[in-house]
mmCIF file of C-alpha atoms in Angstrom:
data_model
loop_
_atom_site.group_PDB
_atom_site.id
_atom_site.type_symbol
_atom_site.label_atom_id
_atom_site.label_comp_id
_atom_site.label_asym_id
_atom_site.label_seq_id
_atom_site.Cartn_x
_atom_site.Cartn_y
_atom_site.Cartn_z
ATOM 1 C CA UNK A 1 76.029 113.045 101.520
ATOM 2 C CA UNK A 2 73.978 109.822 101.120
ATOM 3 C CA UNK A 3 75.440 107.651 98.356
ATOM 4 C CA UNK A 4 73.941 104.594 96.675
ATOM 5 C CA UNK A 5 75.286 101.476 98.014
ATOM 6 C CA UNK A 6 77.454 99.194 95.890
ATOM 7 C CA UNK A 7 74.985 96.423 94.506
ATOM 8 C CA UNK A 8 76.846 93.152 94.676
ATOM 9 C CA UNK A 9 75.022 90.148 92.840
ATOM 10 C CA UNK A 10 76.133 86.917 94.194
ATOM 11 C CA UNK A 11 74.881 83.723 92.233
ATOM 12 C CA UNK A 12 74.467 80.773 94.633
ATOM 13 C CA UNK A 13 73.579 77.152 94.027
ATOM 14 C CA UNK A 14 73.099 73.897 95.793
ATOM 15 C CA UNK A 15 75.827 71.389 96.478
ATOM 16 C CA UNK A 16 76.177 68.259 94.081
ATOM 17 C CA UNK A 17 77.171 66.312 96.906
ATOM 18 C CA UNK A 18 74.276 64.137 98.101
ATOM 19 C CA UNK A 19 72.582 64.842 101.511
ATOM 20 C CA UNK A 20 70.523 67.579 102.917
ATOM 21 C CA UNK A 21 70.007 70.719 100.731
ATOM 22 C CA UNK A 22 73.026 72.920 101.291
ATOM 23 C CA UNK A 23 74.872 75.520 99.411
ATOM 24 C CA UNK A 24 77.827 74.405 97.299
ATOM 25 C CA UNK A 25 81.337 74.821 98.506
ATOM 26 C CA UNK A 26 82.255 77.204 96.045
ATOM 27 C CA UNK A 27 79.026 79.618 96.293
ATOM 28 C CA UNK A 28 79.263 79.514 100.137
ATOM 29 C CA UNK A 29 83.043 80.306 100.141
ATOM 30 C CA UNK A 30 82.370 83.313 97.250
ATOM 31 C CA UNK A 31 79.653 84.615 99.716
ATOM 32 C CA UNK A 32 81.683 84.408 102.781
ATOM 33 C CA UNK A 33 84.603 86.033 101.146
ATOM 34 C CA UNK A 34 82.429 88.865 99.742
ATOM 35 C CA UNK A 35 81.187 89.824 103.345
ATOM 36 C CA UNK A 36 84.560 89.500 105.224
ATOM 37 C CA UNK A 37 86.819 90.973 102.750
ATOM 38 C CA UNK A 38 84.613 93.465 100.826
ATOM 39 C CA UNK A 39 81.674 94.563 102.847
ATOM 40 C CA UNK A 40 83.587 94.369 106.310
ATOM 41 C CA UNK A 41 82.046 96.537 108.809
ATOM 42 C CA UNK A 42 80.637 98.904 106.385
ATOM 43 C CA UNK A 43 77.312 96.936 105.663
ATOM 44 C CA UNK A 44 75.413 100.301 104.759
ATOM 45 C CA UNK A 45 77.652 100.895 101.890
ATOM 46 C CA UNK A 46 76.701 97.544 100.094
ATOM 47 C CA UNK A 47 73.513 95.556 99.098
ATOM 48 C CA UNK A 48 73.877 91.869 98.292
ATOM 49 C CA UNK A 49 71.625 90.497 95.600
ATOM 50 C CA UNK A 50 71.456 86.866 95.817
ATOM 51 C CA UNK A 51 70.397 84.895 92.592
ATOM 52 C CA UNK A 52 69.782 81.113 92.415
ATOM 53 C CA UNK A 53 69.133 79.686 89.017
ATOM 54 C CA UNK A 54 67.232 76.482 89.378
ATOM 55 C CA UNK A 55 68.433 73.935 86.730
ATOM 56 C CA UNK A 56 65.675 72.023 85.176
ATOM 57 C CA UNK A 57 66.695 68.576 84.899
ATOM 58 C CA UNK A 58 65.446 67.523 81.648
ATOM 59 C CA UNK A 59 66.823 63.930 81.939
ATOM 60 C CA UNK A 60 65.150 63.589 85.487
ATOM 61 C CA UNK A 61 68.385 62.023 86.976
ATOM 62 C CA UNK A 62 67.520 63.582 90.270
ATOM 63 C CA UNK A 63 64.211 61.525 90.207
ATOM 64 C CA UNK A 64 65.230 57.981 89.444
ATOM 65 C CA UNK A 65 64.803 56.704 93.003
ATOM 66 C CA UNK A 66 61.215 58.276 93.102
ATOM 67 C CA UNK A 67 57.915 56.527 92.250
ATOM 68 C CA UNK A 68 55.218 58.264 90.395
ATOM 69 C CA UNK A 69 51.943 56.730 90.841
ATOM 70 C CA UNK A 70 49.589 59.886 90.738
ATOM 71 C CA UNK A 71 49.572 63.447 89.370
ATOM 72 C CA UNK A 72 50.133 64.545 92.875
ATOM 73 C CA UNK A 73 53.408 62.928 92.983
ATOM 74 C CA UNK A 74 54.659 65.230 90.278
ATOM 75 C CA UNK A 75 53.218 68.216 92.089
ATOM 76 C CA UNK A 76 55.111 66.968 95.288
ATOM 77 C CA UNK A 77 58.277 66.884 93.164
ATOM 78 C CA UNK A 78 57.880 70.329 91.914
ATOM 79 C CA UNK A 79 57.043 71.459 95.577
ATOM 80 C CA UNK A 80 60.136 69.822 96.884
ATOM 81 C CA UNK A 81 62.566 71.386 94.152
ATOM 82 C CA UNK A 82 61.097 74.806 94.977
ATOM 83 C CA UNK A 83 61.480 74.297 98.786
ATOM 84 C CA UNK A 84 65.203 73.133 98.135
ATOM 85 C CA UNK A 85 65.894 76.512 96.315
ATOM 86 C CA UNK A 86 64.007 78.421 98.993
ATOM 87 C CA UNK A 87 65.989 76.511 101.657
ATOM 88 C CA UNK A 88 69.164 77.602 99.834
ATOM 89 C CA UNK A 89 68.175 81.253 99.862
ATOM 90 C CA UNK A 90 66.878 81.256 103.454
ATOM 91 C CA UNK A 91 70.541 80.286 104.291
ATOM 92 C CA UNK A 92 72.217 83.253 102.654
ATOM 93 C CA UNK A 93 69.425 85.793 103.604
ATOM 94 C CA UNK A 94 69.808 84.660 107.196
ATOM 95 C CA UNK A 95 73.566 85.261 106.985
ATOM 96 C CA UNK A 96 73.093 88.657 105.466
ATOM 97 C CA UNK A 97 70.739 89.469 108.414
ATOM 98 C CA UNK A 98 73.142 88.290 110.904
ATOM 99 C CA UNK A 99 76.096 90.498 109.201
ATOM 100 C CA UNK A 100 73.683 93.386 109.089
ATOM 101 C CA UNK A 101 73.837 93.953 105.336
ATOM 102 C CA UNK A 102 70.664 94.435 103.386
ATOM 103 C CA UNK A 103 69.740 91.825 100.688
ATOM 104 C CA UNK A 104 67.308 90.617 98.075
ATOM 105 C CA UNK A 105 67.038 87.036 96.944
ATOM 106 C CA UNK A 106 65.200 85.394 94.028
ATOM 107 C CA UNK A 107 65.022 82.128 91.994
ATOM 108 C CA UNK A 108 65.116 81.855 88.185
ATOM 109 C CA UNK A 109 64.966 78.639 86.140
ATOM 110 C CA UNK A 110 67.346 77.804 83.262
ATOM 111 C CA UNK A 111 70.842 77.417 82.292
ATOM 112 C CA UNK A 112 72.771 79.099 85.013
ATOM 113 C CA UNK A 113 75.388 80.895 82.740
ATOM 114 C CA UNK A 114 72.738 82.231 80.393
ATOM 115 C CA UNK A 115 70.408 83.312 83.144
ATOM 116 C CA UNK A 116 72.963 84.933 85.289
ATOM 117 C CA UNK A 117 74.152 87.071 82.312
ATOM 118 C CA UNK A 118 70.482 87.855 81.547
ATOM 119 C CA UNK A 119 69.809 88.979 85.121
ATOM 120 C CA UNK A 120 73.046 91.090 85.178
ATOM 121 C CA UNK A 121 71.630 92.874 82.036
ATOM 122 C CA UNK A 122 68.300 93.257 83.607
ATOM 123 C CA UNK A 123 69.231 94.276 87.233
ATOM 124 C CA UNK A 124 72.496 96.047 86.373
ATOM 125 C CA UNK A 125 74.369 95.254 89.516
ATOM 126 C CA UNK A 126 77.721 97.040 90.212
ATOM 127 C CA UNK A 127 79.508 93.576 90.541
ATOM 128 C CA UNK A 128 78.820 90.012 90.133
ATOM 129 C CA UNK A 129 80.483 87.389 92.265
ATOM 130 C CA UNK A 130 80.955 83.744 91.398
ATOM 131 C CA UNK A 131 82.446 80.824 93.101
ATOM 132 C CA UNK A 132 84.543 78.649 90.819
ATOM 133 C CA UNK A 133 85.680 74.970 91.303
ATOM 134 C CA UNK A 134 88.876 75.943 89.712
ATOM 135 C CA UNK A 135 88.924 73.193 87.269
ATOM 136 C CA UNK A 136 91.674 72.571 84.655
ATOM 137 C CA UNK A 137 91.056 72.545 80.948
ATOM 138 C CA UNK A 138 90.662 68.817 80.841
ATOM 139 C CA UNK A 139 87.723 68.732 83.435
ATOM 140 C CA UNK A 140 86.145 71.719 81.805
ATOM 141 C CA UNK A 141 85.589 69.982 78.520
ATOM 142 C CA UNK A 142 83.149 67.629 80.382
ATOM 143 C CA UNK A 143 81.560 69.822 82.996
ATOM 144 C CA UNK A 144 81.490 73.269 81.607
ATOM 145 C CA UNK A 145 82.052 76.325 83.638
ATOM 146 C CA UNK A 146 79.569 78.992 84.584
ATOM 147 C CA UNK A 147 82.429 81.430 85.740
ATOM 148 C CA UNK A 148 84.569 81.253 82.665
ATOM 149 C CA UNK A 149 81.312 82.077 80.453
ATOM 150 C CA UNK A 150 80.275 84.895 82.642
ATOM 151 C CA UNK A 151 83.771 86.558 82.936
ATOM 152 C CA UNK A 152 83.454 86.973 79.345
ATOM 153 C CA UNK A 153 79.970 87.858 78.639
ATOM 154 C CA UNK A 154 78.390 89.547 81.697
ATOM 155 C CA UNK A 155 77.750 93.186 81.300
ATOM 156 C CA UNK A 156 79.506 94.274 84.654
ATOM 157 C CA UNK A 157 82.670 93.585 86.503
ATOM 158 C CA UNK A 158 83.103 89.837 87.649
ATOM 159 C CA UNK A 159 84.764 88.492 90.658
ATOM 160 C CA UNK A 160 85.624 84.947 90.575
ATOM 161 C CA UNK A 161 86.709 83.020 93.815
ATOM 162 C CA UNK A 162 88.009 79.583 93.911
ATOM 163 C CA UNK A 163 87.441 77.059 96.685
ATOM 164 C CA UNK A 164 90.186 76.696 99.192
ATOM 165 C CA UNK A 165 92.383 73.735 98.638
ATOM 166 C CA UNK A 166 91.390 72.182 101.767
ATOM 167 C CA UNK A 167 87.714 72.337 100.892
ATOM 168 C CA UNK A 168 88.038 70.569 97.612
ATOM 169 C CA UNK A 169 86.214 67.238 97.269
ATOM 170 C CA UNK A 170 87.987 64.276 95.864
ATOM 171 C CA UNK A 171 86.005 64.400 92.877
ATOM 172 C CA UNK A 172 86.857 67.795 91.580
ATOM 173 C CA UNK A 173 83.508 68.158 89.618
ATOM 174 C CA UNK A 174 81.730 67.730 92.965
ATOM 175 C CA UNK A 175 80.931 70.983 94.729
ATOM 176 C CA UNK B 1 89.188 95.740 117.498
ATOM 177 C CA UNK B 2 91.737 96.671 114.778
ATOM 178 C CA UNK B 3 91.315 94.324 111.833
ATOM 179 C CA UNK B 4 93.916 93.953 108.992
ATOM 180 C CA UNK B 5 92.980 95.773 105.791
ATOM 181 C CA UNK B 6 91.855 93.962 102.847
ATOM 182 C CA UNK B 7 94.912 93.851 100.478
ATOM 183 C CA UNK B 8 93.998 94.658 96.842
ATOM 184 C CA UNK B 9 96.587 93.953 94.202
ATOM 185 C CA UNK B 10 95.853 96.054 91.201
ATOM 186 C CA UNK B 11 97.908 95.290 87.942
ATOM 187 C CA UNK B 12 98.389 98.571 85.933
ATOM 188 C CA UNK B 13 100.023 99.139 82.586
ATOM 189 C CA UNK B 14 100.714 101.740 79.935
ATOM 190 C CA UNK B 15 98.439 102.605 77.192
ATOM 191 C CA UNK B 16 99.355 101.117 73.847
ATOM 192 C CA UNK B 17 98.188 104.251 72.083
ATOM 193 C CA UNK B 18 101.017 106.476 70.916
ATOM 194 C CA UNK B 19 101.694 109.764 72.870
ATOM 195 C CA UNK B 20 102.614 110.643 76.230
ATOM 196 C CA UNK B 21 103.053 107.917 78.856
ATOM 197 C CA UNK B 22 99.844 107.412 80.542
ATOM 198 C CA UNK B 23 97.707 104.403 81.982
ATOM 199 C CA UNK B 24 95.982 101.905 79.588
ATOM 200 C CA UNK B 25 92.074 102.653 79.469
ATOM 201 C CA UNK B 26 91.453 99.236 80.985
ATOM 202 C CA UNK B 27 93.880 99.639 83.947
ATOM 203 C CA UNK B 28 92.586 103.024 84.826
ATOM 204 C CA UNK B 29 88.968 101.961 84.851
ATOM 205 C CA UNK B 30 89.686 98.856 87.024
ATOM 206 C CA UNK B 31 91.684 101.036 89.513
ATOM 207 C CA UNK B 32 88.929 103.729 89.529
ATOM 208 C CA UNK B 33 86.062 101.064 90.016
ATOM 209 C CA UNK B 34 88.073 99.694 92.973
ATOM 210 C CA UNK B 35 88.144 102.924 94.711
ATOM 211 C CA UNK B 36 84.650 104.124 93.982
ATOM 212 C CA UNK B 37 82.745 100.834 94.209
ATOM 213 C CA UNK B 38 84.789 98.861 96.860
ATOM 214 C CA UNK B 39 87.028 101.123 98.847
ATOM 215 C CA UNK B 40 84.312 103.987 98.949
ATOM 216 C CA UNK B 41 84.501 106.102 102.015
ATOM 217 C CA UNK B 42 86.375 103.165 104.081
ATOM 218 C CA UNK B 43 89.847 103.880 103.201
ATOM 219 C CA UNK B 44 91.356 102.456 106.331
ATOM 220 C CA UNK B 45 89.931 99.021 105.650
ATOM 221 C CA UNK B 46 91.863 98.552 102.432
ATOM 222 C CA UNK B 47 95.421 98.779 101.129
ATOM 223 C CA UNK B 48 96.134 98.944 97.369
ATOM 224 C CA UNK B 49 99.098 97.161 95.949
ATOM 225 C CA UNK B 50 99.943 98.448 92.582
ATOM 226 C CA UNK B 51 102.019 96.316 90.257
ATOM 227 C CA UNK B 52 103.260 97.377 87.042
ATOM 228 C CA UNK B 53 104.847 94.586 84.772
ATOM 229 C CA UNK B 54 107.405 96.097 82.380
ATOM 230 C CA UNK B 55 107.312 94.072 79.112
ATOM 231 C CA UNK B 56 111.009 93.688 77.830
ATOM 232 C CA UNK B 57 110.594 94.182 74.113
ATOM 233 C CA UNK B 58 112.987 91.629 72.934
ATOM 234 C CA UNK B 59 112.253 92.544 69.172
ATOM 235 C CA UNK B 60 113.112 96.253 69.710
ATOM 236 C CA UNK B 61 110.112 97.455 67.854
ATOM 237 C CA UNK B 62 109.432 100.267 70.113
ATOM 238 C CA UNK B 63 113.159 101.459 69.200
ATOM 239 C CA UNK B 64 112.951 101.452 65.451
ATOM 240 C CA UNK B 65 113.067 105.203 65.192
ATOM 241 C CA UNK B 66 115.959 105.678 67.387
ATOM 242 C CA UNK B 67 119.517 106.176 66.415
ATOM 243 C CA UNK B 68 122.064 104.387 68.284
ATOM 244 C CA UNK B 69 125.868 105.912 68.181
ATOM 245 C CA UNK B 70 127.282 105.156 71.531
ATOM 246 C CA UNK B 71 126.824 103.079 74.393
ATOM 247 C CA UNK B 72 125.157 106.012 76.268
ATOM 248 C CA UNK B 73 122.365 105.738 73.694
ATOM 249 C CA UNK B 74 121.419 102.375 75.180
ATOM 250 C CA UNK B 75 121.717 103.834 78.763
ATOM 251 C CA UNK B 76 119.388 106.699 77.788
ATOM 252 C CA UNK B 77 117.041 104.197 76.371
ATOM 253 C CA UNK B 78 116.984 102.135 79.567
ATOM 254 C CA UNK B 79 116.474 105.111 81.789
ATOM 255 C CA UNK B 80 113.630 106.383 79.520
ATOM 256 C CA UNK B 81 112.011 103.031 79.806
ATOM 257 C CA UNK B 82 112.450 103.024 83.578
ATOM 258 C CA UNK B 83 111.095 106.562 83.848
ATOM 259 C CA UNK B 84 108.027 105.505 81.894
ATOM 260 C CA UNK B 85 107.155 102.904 84.418
ATOM 261 C CA UNK B 86 107.792 105.210 87.132
ATOM 262 C CA UNK B 87 105.685 107.929 85.775
ATOM 263 C CA UNK B 88 102.723 105.296 85.563
ATOM 264 C CA UNK B 89 103.134 104.389 89.208
ATOM 265 C CA UNK B 90 103.396 108.018 90.152
ATOM 266 C CA UNK B 91 100.011 108.404 88.354
ATOM 267 C CA UNK B 92 98.283 105.760 90.544
ATOM 268 C CA UNK B 93 100.198 106.598 93.822
ATOM 269 C CA UNK B 94 98.909 110.113 93.560
ATOM 270 C CA UNK B 95 95.410 108.967 93.060
ATOM 271 C CA UNK B 96 95.425 106.699 96.019
ATOM 272 C CA UNK B 97 97.036 109.710 98.118
ATOM 273 C CA UNK B 98 94.121 111.890 97.142
ATOM 274 C CA UNK B 99 91.737 109.297 97.869
ATOM 275 C CA UNK B 100 93.248 108.632 101.272
ATOM 276 C CA UNK B 101 94.066 104.903 100.814
ATOM 277 C CA UNK B 102 97.354 103.591 101.719
ATOM 278 C CA UNK B 103 99.286 101.887 99.008
ATOM 279 C CA UNK B 104 102.439 100.249 97.704
ATOM 280 C CA UNK B 105 103.749 100.267 94.152
ATOM 281 C CA UNK B 106 106.552 98.384 92.416
ATOM 282 C CA UNK B 107 107.733 97.332 88.971
ATOM 283 C CA UNK B 108 108.698 93.766 87.829
ATOM 284 C CA UNK B 109 110.044 92.862 84.517
ATOM 285 C CA UNK B 110 108.864 89.937 82.236
ATOM 286 C CA UNK B 111 105.692 88.475 80.575
ATOM 287 C CA UNK B 112 102.619 90.124 82.503
ATOM 288 C CA UNK B 113 100.518 87.037 82.815
ATOM 289 C CA UNK B 114 103.204 85.061 84.325
ATOM 290 C CA UNK B 115 104.691 87.907 86.557
ATOM 291 C CA UNK B 116 101.356 88.790 87.944
ATOM 292 C CA UNK B 117 100.639 85.243 89.030
ATOM 293 C CA UNK B 118 104.006 84.981 90.462
ATOM 294 C CA UNK B 119 103.471 88.153 92.408
ATOM 295 C CA UNK B 120 100.140 86.884 93.718
ATOM 296 C CA UNK B 121 101.962 83.715 94.992
ATOM 297 C CA UNK B 122 104.656 85.867 96.680
ATOM 298 C CA UNK B 123 102.686 88.714 98.178
ATOM 299 C CA UNK B 124 99.405 86.852 98.983
ATOM 300 C CA UNK B 125 96.964 89.720 98.463
ATOM 301 C CA UNK B 126 93.320 88.957 99.340
ATOM 302 C CA UNK B 127 92.150 89.930 95.756
ATOM 303 C CA UNK B 128 93.755 90.685 92.288
ATOM 304 C CA UNK B 129 92.055 93.465 90.163
ATOM 305 C CA UNK B 130 92.744 93.401 86.332
ATOM 306 C CA UNK B 131 91.303 95.671 83.619
ATOM 307 C CA UNK B 132 90.295 93.713 80.487
ATOM 308 C CA UNK B 133 89.716 94.935 76.910
ATOM 309 C CA UNK B 134 87.066 92.630 76.595
ATOM 310 C CA UNK B 135 88.054 91.113 73.409
ATOM 311 C CA UNK B 136 86.313 88.265 71.713
ATOM 312 C CA UNK B 137 87.353 84.865 70.731
ATOM 313 C CA UNK B 138 88.912 85.743 67.379
ATOM 314 C CA UNK B 139 90.711 88.725 68.577
ATOM 315 C CA UNK B 140 92.162 86.886 71.582
ATOM 316 C CA UNK B 141 94.003 84.446 69.280
ATOM 317 C CA UNK B 142 96.228 87.153 68.097
ATOM 318 C CA UNK B 143 96.809 89.334 71.077
ATOM 319 C CA UNK B 144 96.348 86.876 74.145
ATOM 320 C CA UNK B 145 94.699 87.995 77.303
ATOM 321 C CA UNK B 146 96.274 88.365 80.647
ATOM 322 C CA UNK B 147 93.055 88.386 82.464
ATOM 323 C CA UNK B 148 91.806 84.981 81.106
ATOM 324 C CA UNK B 149 95.042 83.569 82.250
ATOM 325 C CA UNK B 150 95.215 84.989 85.572
ATOM 326 C CA UNK B 151 91.387 84.184 86.496
ATOM 327 C CA UNK B 152 92.616 80.426 86.041
ATOM 328 C CA UNK B 153 95.937 80.592 87.504
ATOM 329 C CA UNK B 154 96.260 83.289 90.039
ATOM 330 C CA UNK B 155 96.000 81.884 93.548
ATOM 331 C CA UNK B 156 93.615 84.357 94.872
ATOM 332 C CA UNK B 157 89.984 85.687 93.937
ATOM 333 C CA UNK B 158 90.350 87.707 90.711
ATOM 334 C CA UNK B 159 87.971 90.859 89.775
ATOM 335 C CA UNK B 160 88.050 91.453 85.879
ATOM 336 C CA UNK B 161 86.550 94.769 84.947
ATOM 337 C CA UNK B 162 86.080 95.501 81.269
ATOM 338 C CA UNK B 163 86.412 98.830 79.777
ATOM 339 C CA UNK B 164 83.126 100.993 79.371
ATOM 340 C CA UNK B 165 81.615 100.762 75.629
ATOM 341 C CA UNK B 166 82.207 104.551 75.371
ATOM 342 C CA UNK B 167 85.880 104.372 76.108
ATOM 343 C CA UNK B 168 86.695 101.519 73.596
ATOM 344 C CA UNK B 169 89.008 102.601 71.106
ATOM 345 C CA UNK B 170 88.363 102.005 67.358
ATOM 346 C CA UNK B 171 91.133 99.250 67.347
ATOM 347 C CA UNK B 172 90.005 97.050 69.896
ATOM 348 C CA UNK B 173 93.423 95.526 70.575
ATOM 349 C CA UNK B 174 94.444 99.195 71.529
ATOM 350 C CA UNK B 175 94.143 100.027 75.223
#
């Protein structure tokens, strides 16, 4: 009897810590937990759906050190943002490939919490997996939380996975 | 290579709907989802830890229709409460047995949200699974939510599973 695999959507994002484009601590941890503790050696029973929501930075803070002298500079910026997102997905798709589990990955633009819930409604996964910074009430007021919103509003079961204590950066809002 | 099974703690409780003792809609749904979508046919990779928190009813509302004439009446009441909790665990242990997945089950007394988090710290499962009524903000003010508290405070990943729309009772606070 061939059964449909359990379709697990994992929302992934980039680290806020400056440097090379690399996955956030919490999304990397959530992804790795999913493979090690849930998929385990039963790769054919699962399919991983990787969603990256690209946040359109209306204030342009990411670009304050850049110089814009021609229309091409903006084109370069857009290309660079796009390749950052692709680089991120490539990281996770490679990991799935090494693990032997099938996957699909795609990028959407917008506010992560809204877009994640919209994509859940559209794609209908069996499960949504989210990394969480595990912020307290006071910190949340300023930075908001995607996981808290999605636990309430996503139309499927939601698994939230906090960072390990030894991976937590000195600024808790960083990830 | 023999690997340790993934230890999944599932918090279960009784229905608030009057009648025979039976599991709440949300905890039954969360339990069944776990077996069907996560354990699947890989029972030896998982172990289910079933925790029932018995709420000690300080106001005695459950007992307003009872008549107490002798010390034995109170003993009967305590026995009856105990057997209700055991009946609940028996239901879930039987299901695990049918499914072929190993399990342990136990009862603790107290406030469910606090006890669940304490038991997570003590037992150190890989995952905590909780059913959720999926109440809105307004309803939560009056009835509180265990899942919201545990997502924030439990020291392990937390999977929250809402009831299906077609299982939701007319009074949303019922379960």
